[in-house]
mmCIF file of C-alpha atoms and ligand atoms in Angstrom:
data_model
loop_
_atom_site.group_PDB
_atom_site.id
_atom_site.type_symbol
_atom_site.label_atom_id
_atom_site.label_comp_id
_atom_site.label_asym_id
_atom_site.label_seq_id
_atom_site.Cartn_x
_atom_site.Cartn_y
_atom_site.Cartn_z
ATOM 1 C CA MET A 2 -28.741 -26.265 5.352
ATOM 2 C CA LEU A 3 -26.949 -25.013 2.206
ATOM 3 C CA PRO A 4 -24.245 -27.363 0.869
ATOM 4 C CA HIS A 5 -20.664 -26.447 1.754
ATOM 5 C CA ASN A 6 -18.299 -25.116 -0.847
ATOM 6 C CA CYS A 7 -15.154 -27.125 -1.427
ATOM 7 C CA ILE A 8 -11.702 -26.737 -2.934
ATOM 8 C CA LEU A 9 -11.788 -28.385 -6.379
ATOM 9 C CA GLY A 10 -8.195 -27.657 -7.377
ATOM 10 C CA THR A 11 -5.063 -25.802 -6.296
ATOM 11 C CA GLY A 12 -1.970 -24.392 -7.972
ATOM 12 C CA TYR A 13 1.037 -22.230 -7.242
ATOM 13 C CA ALA A 14 3.848 -20.455 -9.035
ATOM 14 C CA VAL A 15 7.076 -18.859 -7.825
ATOM 15 C CA PRO A 16 9.781 -16.982 -9.740
ATOM 16 C CA PRO A 17 12.741 -19.190 -10.723
ATOM 17 C CA ARG A 18 15.409 -17.025 -9.034
ATOM 18 C CA ILE A 19 16.374 -18.273 -5.563
ATOM 19 C CA LEU A 20 17.973 -15.875 -3.082
ATOM 20 C CA THR A 21 19.946 -17.738 -0.407
ATOM 21 C CA ASN A 22 20.954 -16.619 3.069
ATOM 22 C CA ALA A 23 24.574 -16.758 1.910
ATOM 23 C CA GLU A 24 23.803 -14.116 -0.724
ATOM 24 C CA LEU A 25 22.077 -11.953 1.900
ATOM 25 C CA GLU A 26 25.265 -12.119 3.987
ATOM 26 C CA ASN A 27 26.896 -10.082 1.189
ATOM 27 C CA MET A 28 24.061 -7.534 1.096
ATOM 28 C CA VAL A 29 23.452 -6.651 4.787
ATOM 29 C CA ASP A 30 25.086 -7.268 8.182
ATOM 30 C CA THR A 31 23.592 -10.714 8.804
ATOM 31 C CA THR A 32 24.497 -14.403 8.903
ATOM 32 C CA ASP A 33 22.900 -17.610 7.686
ATOM 33 C CA GLN A 34 22.956 -18.832 11.291
ATOM 34 C CA TRP A 35 21.029 -15.771 12.591
ATOM 35 C CA ILE A 36 18.368 -16.033 9.875
ATOM 36 C CA VAL A 37 17.876 -19.801 10.335
ATOM 37 C CA GLU A 38 17.792 -19.646 14.151
ATOM 38 C CA ARG A 39 15.447 -16.634 14.361
ATOM 39 C CA SER A 40 13.141 -17.369 11.429
ATOM 40 C CA GLY A 41 13.748 -20.863 10.018
ATOM 41 C CA ILE A 42 14.238 -19.392 6.522
ATOM 42 C CA ARG A 43 17.043 -20.771 4.319
ATOM 43 C CA GLN A 44 16.055 -19.386 0.907
ATOM 44 C CA ARG A 45 13.279 -17.483 -0.880
ATOM 45 C CA HIS A 46 12.212 -16.955 -4.505
ATOM 46 C CA ILE A 47 12.567 -13.405 -5.793
ATOM 47 C CA ALA A 48 11.048 -11.963 -8.983
ATOM 48 C CA GLU A 49 13.170 -10.149 -11.539
ATOM 49 C CA PRO A 50 12.715 -6.368 -11.202
ATOM 50 C CA GLY A 51 10.095 -5.169 -13.684
ATOM 51 C CA SER A 52 8.354 -8.542 -14.019
ATOM 52 C CA ALA A 53 4.558 -8.622 -13.659
ATOM 53 C CA LEU A 54 3.075 -10.277 -10.583
ATOM 54 C CA SER A 55 -0.113 -10.834 -12.604
ATOM 55 C CA ASP A 56 1.875 -13.335 -14.736
ATOM 56 C CA LEU A 57 2.733 -15.343 -11.617
ATOM 57 C CA ALA A 58 -0.869 -15.126 -10.383
ATOM 58 C CA THR A 59 -2.124 -16.246 -13.804
ATOM 59 C CA ALA A 60 0.265 -19.230 -13.832
ATOM 60 C CA ALA A 61 -0.955 -20.313 -10.374
ATOM 61 C CA ALA A 62 -4.582 -19.852 -11.457
ATOM 62 C CA ARG A 63 -4.102 -21.917 -14.656
ATOM 63 C CA ARG A 64 -2.694 -24.800 -12.582
ATOM 64 C CA ALA A 65 -5.623 -24.597 -10.177
ATOM 65 C CA LEU A 66 -8.103 -24.546 -13.102
ATOM 66 C CA ASP A 67 -6.426 -27.615 -14.647
ATOM 67 C CA ALA A 68 -6.501 -29.466 -11.317
ATOM 68 C CA ALA A 69 -10.189 -28.585 -10.920
ATOM 69 C CA ASP A 70 -10.953 -29.585 -14.536
ATOM 70 C CA THR A 71 -12.542 -26.156 -14.943
ATOM 71 C CA SER A 72 -12.336 -23.778 -17.903
ATOM 72 C CA ALA A 73 -11.640 -20.057 -17.501
ATOM 73 C CA GLU A 74 -15.077 -19.308 -19.013
ATOM 74 C CA GLN A 75 -16.743 -21.194 -16.156
ATOM 75 C CA ILE A 76 -15.326 -18.818 -13.529
ATOM 76 C CA ASP A 77 -17.959 -16.477 -12.034
ATOM 77 C CA LEU A 78 -15.683 -14.527 -9.698
ATOM 78 C CA ILE A 79 -11.970 -13.838 -9.196
ATOM 79 C CA ILE A 80 -10.709 -12.516 -5.856
ATOM 80 C CA ILE A 81 -7.016 -11.757 -5.381
ATOM 81 C CA GLY A 82 -5.523 -11.126 -1.949
ATOM 82 C CA THR A 83 -2.553 -8.837 -2.577
ATOM 83 C CA VAL A 84 -0.859 -5.638 -1.450
ATOM 84 C CA THR A 85 1.636 -5.632 -4.339
ATOM 85 C CA GLY A 86 -0.502 -5.624 -7.488
ATOM 86 C CA ASP A 87 1.089 -4.657 -10.822
ATOM 87 C CA MET A 88 -0.541 -1.205 -10.741
ATOM 88 C CA LYS A 89 -2.365 1.046 -8.245
ATOM 89 C CA PHE A 90 -5.386 0.465 -10.446
ATOM 90 C CA PRO A 91 -7.027 -1.362 -12.062
ATOM 91 C CA SER A 92 -7.081 -4.328 -9.730
ATOM 92 C CA MET A 93 -4.721 -7.197 -10.471
ATOM 93 C CA ALA A 94 -7.804 -9.439 -10.554
ATOM 94 C CA CYS A 95 -8.915 -7.610 -13.729
ATOM 95 C CA LEU A 96 -5.475 -8.111 -15.300
ATOM 96 C CA VAL A 97 -5.574 -11.821 -14.455
ATOM 97 C CA GLN A 98 -9.137 -12.058 -15.778
ATOM 98 C CA GLU A 99 -7.903 -10.807 -19.157
ATOM 99 C CA LYS A 100 -4.852 -13.121 -19.184
ATOM 100 C CA LEU A 101 -6.998 -16.152 -18.353
ATOM 101 C CA GLY A 102 -9.870 -15.207 -20.682
ATOM 102 C CA ALA A 103 -12.309 -15.521 -17.767
ATOM 103 C CA VAL A 104 -14.840 -13.421 -19.672
ATOM 104 C CA ASN A 105 -17.825 -14.306 -17.474
ATOM 105 C CA ALA A 106 -16.283 -13.316 -14.153
ATOM 106 C CA ALA A 107 -16.460 -10.341 -11.826
ATOM 107 C CA ALA A 108 -13.006 -9.561 -10.431
ATOM 108 C CA PHE A 109 -11.571 -7.557 -7.546
ATOM 109 C CA ASP A 110 -8.561 -7.349 -5.224
ATOM 110 C CA LEU A 111 -8.677 -7.573 -1.472
ATOM 111 C CA SER A 112 -6.207 -5.832 0.871
ATOM 112 C CA ALA A 113 -5.633 -7.766 4.092
ATOM 113 C CA ALA A 114 -1.848 -8.262 3.826
ATOM 114 C CA CYS A 115 -0.831 -11.779 4.896
ATOM 115 C CA SER A 116 -4.465 -12.611 5.706
ATOM 116 C CA GLY A 117 -5.534 -11.892 2.111
ATOM 117 C CA PHE A 118 -6.004 -15.528 1.083
ATOM 118 C CA LEU A 119 -8.157 -16.581 4.033
ATOM 119 C CA PHE A 120 -10.143 -13.316 3.929
ATOM 120 C CA GLY A 121 -10.698 -14.101 0.227
ATOM 121 C CA LEU A 122 -11.816 -17.644 0.971
ATOM 122 C CA ASN A 123 -14.285 -16.369 3.577
ATOM 123 C CA ILE A 124 -15.769 -13.761 1.216
ATOM 124 C CA ALA A 125 -15.874 -16.140 -1.750
ATOM 125 C CA ASP A 126 -17.719 -18.695 0.363
ATOM 126 C CA SER A 127 -20.254 -16.065 1.492
ATOM 127 C CA LEU A 128 -20.821 -14.725 -2.044
ATOM 128 C CA MET A 129 -21.285 -18.257 -3.362
ATOM 129 C CA GLN A 130 -23.978 -18.852 -0.737
ATOM 130 C CA THR A 131 -25.798 -15.575 -1.497
ATOM 131 C CA ASN A 132 -25.164 -15.000 -5.245
ATOM 132 C CA GLY A 133 -25.269 -18.546 -6.515
ATOM 133 C CA TYR A 134 -21.743 -18.452 -7.984
ATOM 134 C CA GLN A 135 -20.713 -21.954 -9.058
ATOM 135 C CA ARG A 136 -16.981 -21.557 -9.720
ATOM 136 C CA VAL A 137 -14.768 -19.004 -7.958
ATOM 137 C CA LEU A 138 -11.012 -18.448 -8.192
ATOM 138 C CA VAL A 139 -9.381 -17.266 -4.980
ATOM 139 C CA ILE A 140 -5.798 -16.217 -5.619
ATOM 140 C CA ALA A 141 -3.128 -14.798 -3.343
ATOM 141 C CA ALA A 142 -0.077 -13.250 -4.957
ATOM 142 C CA GLU A 143 2.670 -11.087 -3.541
ATOM 143 C CA MET A 144 5.901 -9.516 -4.723
ATOM 144 C CA LEU A 145 7.097 -8.086 -1.425
ATOM 145 C CA SER A 146 10.602 -7.856 -2.917
ATOM 146 C CA SER A 147 9.288 -4.730 -4.681
ATOM 147 C CA MET A 148 8.644 -2.937 -1.370
ATOM 148 C CA VAL A 149 11.454 -4.263 0.816
ATOM 149 C CA ASN A 150 14.244 -1.905 1.867
ATOM 150 C CA TRP A 151 17.189 -4.087 0.815
ATOM 151 C CA GLN A 152 19.434 -2.205 3.259
ATOM 152 C CA ASP A 153 17.209 -3.076 6.261
ATOM 153 C CA ARG A 154 18.373 -6.372 7.767
ATOM 154 C CA ASN A 155 15.332 -6.431 10.086
ATOM 155 C CA THR A 156 12.992 -7.088 7.170
ATOM 156 C CA CYS A 157 14.833 -7.952 3.960
ATOM 157 C CA VAL A 158 15.822 -11.451 5.136
ATOM 158 C CA LEU A 159 12.220 -12.508 5.817
ATOM 159 C CA PHE A 160 10.199 -12.130 2.625
ATOM 160 C CA GLY A 161 9.829 -13.967 -0.692
ATOM 161 C CA ASP A 162 7.640 -13.705 -3.806
ATOM 162 C CA GLY A 163 4.981 -16.172 -4.949
ATOM 163 C CA ALA A 164 1.387 -16.890 -5.894
ATOM 164 C CA GLY A 165 -1.128 -19.572 -4.981
ATOM 165 C CA ALA A 166 -4.672 -20.217 -6.185
ATOM 166 C CA VAL A 167 -7.691 -22.405 -5.502
ATOM 167 C CA VAL A 168 -10.904 -23.059 -7.421
ATOM 168 C CA LEU A 169 -14.024 -23.293 -5.259
ATOM 169 C CA GLY A 170 -17.277 -25.005 -6.175
ATOM 170 C CA PRO A 171 -20.308 -26.451 -4.355
ATOM 171 C CA ALA A 172 -19.563 -29.756 -2.592
ATOM 172 C CA SER A 173 -21.623 -32.825 -3.421
ATOM 173 C CA ASP A 174 -21.522 -34.027 0.200
ATOM 174 C CA GLN A 175 -20.897 -32.550 3.649
ATOM 175 C CA ARG A 176 -17.187 -32.015 3.029
ATOM 176 C CA GLY A 177 -15.642 -28.645 2.142
ATOM 177 C CA LEU A 178 -15.278 -25.377 4.041
ATOM 178 C CA LEU A 179 -16.678 -26.270 7.461
ATOM 179 C CA SER A 180 -16.043 -22.898 9.112
ATOM 180 C CA SER A 181 -14.151 -19.665 8.693
ATOM 181 C CA TYR A 182 -13.384 -16.536 10.670
ATOM 182 C CA ILE A 183 -11.940 -13.094 9.897
ATOM 183 C CA LYS A 184 -10.907 -10.356 12.354
ATOM 184 C CA SER A 185 -8.948 -7.070 12.451
ATOM 185 C CA ASP A 186 -7.513 -4.558 14.918
ATOM 186 C CA GLY A 187 -6.473 -1.327 13.215
ATOM 187 C CA SER A 188 -5.135 0.177 16.453
ATOM 188 C CA HIS A 189 -1.851 -1.690 15.903
ATOM 189 C CA HIS A 190 -1.401 -0.742 12.233
ATOM 190 C CA ARG A 191 1.943 0.963 12.991
ATOM 191 C CA LEU A 192 3.563 -2.358 13.923
ATOM 192 C CA LEU A 193 3.776 -3.368 10.277
ATOM 193 C CA TYR A 194 3.112 -0.948 7.434
ATOM 194 C CA ASN A 195 4.250 0.621 4.195
ATOM 195 C CA PRO A 196 3.419 4.347 4.242
ATOM 196 C CA GLY A 197 3.719 4.816 0.456
ATOM 197 C CA GLY A 198 0.257 5.833 -0.788
ATOM 198 C CA SER A 199 -1.940 8.894 -1.270
ATOM 199 C CA GLN A 200 -0.595 10.487 1.929
ATOM 200 C CA HIS A 201 2.978 10.077 0.722
ATOM 201 C CA PRO A 202 2.800 9.910 -3.074
ATOM 202 C CA PRO A 203 5.938 8.988 -5.018
ATOM 203 C CA SER A 204 8.451 11.861 -5.087
ATOM 204 C CA HIS A 205 12.252 11.878 -4.978
ATOM 205 C CA GLU A 206 12.102 13.065 -1.381
ATOM 206 C CA ASN A 207 9.613 10.409 -0.249
ATOM 207 C CA VAL A 208 11.405 7.585 -2.021
ATOM 208 C CA ASP A 209 14.783 8.722 -0.611
ATOM 209 C CA SER A 210 13.208 8.740 2.892
ATOM 210 C CA GLN A 211 12.143 5.092 2.445
ATOM 211 C CA LEU A 212 8.468 6.116 2.565
ATOM 212 C CA SER A 213 7.522 3.341 0.173
ATOM 213 C CA THR A 214 9.131 0.398 1.966
ATOM 214 C CA ILE A 215 8.130 -1.986 4.755
ATOM 215 C CA ASN A 216 8.411 -0.853 8.387
ATOM 216 C CA MET A 217 8.120 -3.534 11.036
ATOM 217 C CA GLU A 218 8.476 -3.858 14.800
ATOM 218 C CA GLY A 219 9.411 -7.522 14.638
ATOM 219 C CA ARG A 220 9.234 -8.407 18.336
ATOM 220 C CA GLU A 221 5.765 -6.865 18.782
ATOM 221 C CA VAL A 222 4.477 -8.418 15.558
ATOM 222 C CA PHE A 223 5.737 -11.769 16.814
ATOM 223 C CA ARG A 224 3.831 -11.370 20.101
ATOM 224 C CA HIS A 225 0.598 -10.336 18.381
ATOM 225 C CA ALA A 226 0.974 -13.152 15.851
ATOM 226 C CA ILE A 227 0.848 -15.781 18.580
ATOM 227 C CA VAL A 228 -2.153 -14.175 20.316
ATOM 228 C CA SER A 229 -4.179 -13.546 17.148
ATOM 229 C CA MET A 230 -3.483 -16.914 15.516
ATOM 230 C CA THR A 231 -4.466 -18.635 18.754
ATOM 231 C CA ASP A 232 -7.760 -16.698 18.743
ATOM 232 C CA ALA A 233 -8.331 -17.487 15.058
ATOM 233 C CA LEU A 234 -7.741 -21.228 15.271
ATOM 234 C CA HIS A 235 -9.779 -21.511 18.452
ATOM 235 C CA GLU A 236 -12.691 -19.681 16.784
ATOM 236 C CA ALA A 237 -12.672 -21.738 13.556
ATOM 237 C CA LEU A 238 -12.540 -25.008 15.535
ATOM 238 C CA LYS A 239 -15.419 -23.851 17.751
ATOM 239 C CA ARG A 240 -17.542 -22.858 14.723
ATOM 240 C CA ALA A 241 -16.935 -26.281 13.158
ATOM 241 C CA ASP A 242 -17.640 -28.000 16.496
ATOM 242 C CA LEU A 243 -14.204 -29.647 16.418
ATOM 243 C CA THR A 244 -11.176 -29.918 18.717
ATOM 244 C CA PRO A 245 -7.452 -29.687 17.812
ATOM 245 C CA ASP A 246 -7.326 -33.520 17.962
ATOM 246 C CA ASP A 247 -9.716 -33.640 14.995
ATOM 247 C CA LEU A 248 -7.164 -31.934 12.725
ATOM 248 C CA ASP A 249 -5.172 -34.200 10.405
ATOM 249 C CA LEU A 250 -3.013 -31.265 9.331
ATOM 250 C CA LEU A 251 -2.495 -27.658 10.384
ATOM 251 C CA ILE A 252 -1.228 -25.186 7.787
ATOM 252 C CA PRO A 253 -0.249 -21.968 9.565
ATOM 253 C CA HIS A 254 0.933 -18.787 7.836
ATOM 254 C CA GLN A 255 4.610 -19.321 7.029
ATOM 255 C CA ALA A 256 6.248 -16.219 8.526
ATOM 256 C CA ASN A 257 8.595 -17.660 11.115
ATOM 257 C CA ILE A 258 9.252 -21.243 12.301
ATOM 258 C CA ARG A 259 9.091 -20.083 15.931
ATOM 259 C CA ILE A 260 5.574 -18.680 15.445
ATOM 260 C CA ILE A 261 4.529 -21.896 13.661
ATOM 261 C CA GLU A 262 5.926 -24.079 16.454
ATOM 262 C CA GLY A 263 4.413 -21.776 19.091
ATOM 263 C CA ILE A 264 0.919 -22.218 17.654
ATOM 264 C CA GLY A 265 1.349 -25.995 17.386
ATOM 265 C CA LYS A 266 2.415 -26.178 21.038
ATOM 266 C CA ARG A 267 -0.479 -24.012 22.271
ATOM 267 C CA PHE A 268 -2.961 -26.425 20.704
ATOM 268 C CA LYS A 269 -0.888 -29.515 21.633
ATOM 269 C CA ILE A 270 -0.749 -30.581 17.996
ATOM 270 C CA ASP A 271 1.834 -33.233 17.065
ATOM 271 C CA PRO A 272 4.594 -31.365 15.122
ATOM 272 C CA ALA A 273 4.287 -34.033 12.400
ATOM 273 C CA LYS A 274 0.803 -32.625 11.734
ATOM 274 C CA VAL A 275 1.999 -29.045 11.250
ATOM 275 C CA TYR A 276 3.008 -28.111 7.705
ATOM 276 C CA VAL A 277 6.272 -26.183 7.276
ATOM 277 C CA ASN A 278 7.848 -24.837 4.088
ATOM 278 C CA VAL A 279 9.029 -21.427 5.350
ATOM 279 C CA ASP A 280 12.606 -22.747 5.012
ATOM 280 C CA ARG A 281 12.253 -22.914 1.191
ATOM 281 C CA PHE A 282 9.934 -19.973 0.398
ATOM 282 C CA GLY A 283 10.328 -17.430 3.222
ATOM 283 C CA ASN A 284 7.285 -15.323 3.995
ATOM 284 C CA THR A 285 5.317 -14.843 0.753
ATOM 285 C CA SER A 286 2.602 -12.960 2.683
ATOM 286 C CA ALA A 287 -0.918 -13.852 1.484
ATOM 287 C CA ALA A 288 0.480 -16.595 -0.762
ATOM 288 C CA THR A 289 1.989 -18.795 1.974
ATOM 289 C CA ILE A 290 -1.154 -20.808 2.711
ATOM 290 C CA PRO A 291 -2.257 -21.643 -0.863
ATOM 291 C CA ILE A 292 1.346 -22.562 -1.768
ATOM 292 C CA ALA A 293 1.553 -24.891 1.257
ATOM 293 C CA LEU A 294 -1.924 -26.280 0.543
ATOM 294 C CA ASN A 295 -0.926 -27.138 -3.014
ATOM 295 C CA GLU A 296 2.269 -28.845 -1.831
ATOM 296 C CA ALA A 297 0.472 -30.790 0.901
ATOM 297 C CA LEU A 298 -2.110 -32.126 -1.581
ATOM 298 C CA ALA A 299 0.581 -32.980 -4.150
ATOM 299 C CA ASN A 300 2.861 -34.788 -1.681
ATOM 300 C CA GLY A 301 0.095 -36.779 0.009
ATOM 301 C CA ARG A 302 0.140 -34.927 3.346
ATOM 302 C CA ILE A 303 -3.579 -34.287 2.718
ATOM 303 C CA LYS A 304 -5.700 -37.307 1.800
ATOM 304 C CA PRO A 305 -9.418 -37.541 0.944
ATOM 305 C CA GLY A 306 -11.457 -37.166 4.132
ATOM 306 C CA ASP A 307 -8.717 -35.277 6.013
ATOM 307 C CA THR A 308 -9.642 -32.257 8.110
ATOM 308 C CA VAL A 309 -7.220 -29.368 7.697
ATOM 309 C CA GLY A 310 -6.878 -26.164 9.725
ATOM 310 C CA LEU A 311 -5.664 -22.988 8.001
ATOM 311 C CA VAL A 312 -4.662 -20.018 10.164
ATOM 312 C CA THR A 313 -2.959 -16.692 9.480
ATOM 313 C CA PHE A 314 -2.235 -13.163 10.648
ATOM 314 C CA GLY A 315 -0.885 -10.077 8.977
ATOM 315 C CA ALA A 316 -0.574 -6.326 8.801
ATOM 316 C CA GLY A 317 -3.648 -4.358 9.810
ATOM 317 C CA LEU A 318 -3.539 -6.144 12.095
ATOM 318 C CA THR A 319 -5.660 -8.840 10.490
ATOM 319 C CA TRP A 320 -6.122 -12.500 11.356
ATOM 320 C CA SER A 321 -8.181 -15.313 9.945
ATOM 321 C CA SER A 322 -8.787 -19.058 9.932
ATOM 322 C CA CYS A 323 -10.653 -21.786 8.109
ATOM 323 C CA ILE A 324 -11.372 -25.487 8.630
ATOM 324 C CA VAL A 325 -11.600 -27.544 5.436
ATOM 325 C CA GLN A 326 -12.489 -31.185 5.034
ATOM 326 C CA PHE A 327 -11.101 -32.711 1.817
HETATM 327 N N1 ACO B 423 20.770 -10.408 11.093
HETATM 328 C C1 ACO B 423 21.428 -10.226 12.237
HETATM 329 N N2 ACO B 423 20.938 -9.543 13.266
HETATM 330 C C2 ACO B 423 19.710 -9.013 13.118
HETATM 331 C C3 ACO B 423 18.958 -9.157 11.949
HETATM 332 C C4 ACO B 423 19.538 -9.885 10.904
HETATM 333 N N3 ACO B 423 18.909 -10.085 9.727
HETATM 334 N N4 ACO B 423 17.788 -8.515 12.101
HETATM 335 C C5 ACO B 423 17.784 -8.009 13.335
HETATM 336 N N5 ACO B 423 18.943 -8.292 13.950
HETATM 337 C C6 ACO B 423 19.365 -7.939 15.298
HETATM 338 C C7 ACO B 423 18.593 -6.788 15.863
HETATM 339 O O1 ACO B 423 19.139 -5.573 15.423
HETATM 340 C C8 ACO B 423 18.758 -7.011 17.353
HETATM 341 O O2 ACO B 423 19.988 -6.487 17.722
HETATM 342 P P1 ACO B 423 20.139 -5.657 19.114
HETATM 343 O O3 ACO B 423 19.741 -6.648 20.194
HETATM 344 O O4 ACO B 423 21.565 -5.291 19.117
HETATM 345 O O5 ACO B 423 19.184 -4.529 18.972
HETATM 346 C C9 ACO B 423 18.850 -8.524 17.478
HETATM 347 O O6 ACO B 423 19.116 -9.024 16.171
HETATM 348 C C10 ACO B 423 17.607 -9.183 18.023
HETATM 349 O O7 ACO B 423 16.497 -8.621 17.377
HETATM 350 P P2 ACO B 423 15.033 -9.067 17.750
HETATM 351 O O8 ACO B 423 14.086 -8.192 16.987
HETATM 352 O O9 ACO B 423 14.856 -9.190 19.208
HETATM 353 O O10 ACO B 423 15.026 -10.541 17.173
HETATM 354 P P3 ACO B 423 13.879 -11.585 17.258
HETATM 355 O O11 ACO B 423 14.311 -12.771 17.964
HETATM 356 O O12 ACO B 423 12.568 -10.964 17.677
HETATM 357 O O13 ACO B 423 13.719 -12.006 15.720
HETATM 358 C C11 ACO B 423 12.302 -11.510 13.875
HETATM 359 C C12 ACO B 423 13.430 -11.019 14.755
HETATM 360 C C13 ACO B 423 12.786 -12.720 13.090
HETATM 361 C C14 ACO B 423 11.948 -10.380 12.913
HETATM 362 C C15 ACO B 423 11.084 -11.893 14.733
HETATM 363 O O14 ACO B 423 10.812 -10.867 15.657
HETATM 364 C C16 ACO B 423 9.863 -12.152 13.913
HETATM 365 O O15 ACO B 423 9.797 -13.083 13.157
HETATM 366 N N6 ACO B 423 8.818 -11.335 14.091
HETATM 367 C C17 ACO B 423 7.609 -11.496 13.334
HETATM 368 C C18 ACO B 423 7.856 -10.971 11.981
HETATM 369 C C19 ACO B 423 6.777 -11.363 11.046
HETATM 370 O O16 ACO B 423 6.247 -12.440 11.124
HETATM 371 N N7 ACO B 423 6.493 -10.440 10.145
HETATM 372 C C20 ACO B 423 5.556 -10.625 9.143
HETATM 373 C C21 ACO B 423 4.199 -10.858 9.716
HETATM 374 S S1 ACO B 423 2.860 -10.332 8.783
HETATM 375 C C22 ACO B 423 3.252 -10.694 7.314
HETATM 376 O O17 ACO B 423 3.517 -11.829 7.066
HETATM 377 C C23 ACO B 423 3.367 -9.536 6.295
#
């Protein structure tokens, strides 16, 4: 059997500006109480208009490289999960490659919305097994503030900006990525989408009609989130031949505290073993899991030998999971 790949280092970066629920009360018809009760979110970090997401992604990547004691030149591959890259093309991964000086890497972006990080981890793991890559950077970075309709209270209260990164390398023992799973169902793409693209290119008319902002049917997305994350976690546990009791920590996608608690309950996982930071960051899309992973390692919630479940869902619909032993 080939050795597993493992996470050698993690890092994250968020913009300094914090947007509180109290500020949102002055922007749309909402209240702090509604946002906290329905989503669990108290604040989110928001990038300054015109700032480059690639800078945030690069900062997260540098921290992950430092933690992994790895130089940029050692990186063979950079994958970035994002739907809000600096430009339509080239990929943000190429921009980050230049900023890091990762001159020996191949680099590409991956579009799986909130599932972008775990899709990236799955693909990185597979390419390492087949191409012999020794050091891979998987980054997730999103600036959803750039595509939110700030007059739409249904969506603008939910999202935040941020970036997280991990460095992968071959494990020296049987620890590492024990299993992973990716899945999609395009038939529900209209539940959560941004129509701005080649079908509706930027024009005054299209921008005025909000054709470049997020559309979401929140209640339906919520329902699908529970079903798909349940499928994903079940599948990753089965592939690793583990049960929910074997998990020392579960890090679910941080979209809504009620979805997070719902998943924990379905698998009868002690709430103390379910990581939550949605209150401080909001939903940073693909970046929620690597940000939480970095925090959990830094604050001792993950210790050597611990088995951690990662599970997400997002637009597409897409859903994904991974079991990692540290
Ligand atoms: N403030 C006050 N009232 C609001 C707000 C707001 N910000 N937003 C909506 N409402 C109102 C609605 O208009 C509705 O009013 P009505 O009954 O008069 O029509 C009422 O609140 C209830 O709306 P619901 O949609 O039923 O509220 P719900 O309890 O479902 O919570 C929420 C809404 C938070 C959006 C929830 O459905 C949810 O979290 N869904 C999943 C969203 C999600 O996770 N999206 C991202 C997933 S993928 C990714 O991460 C990119």
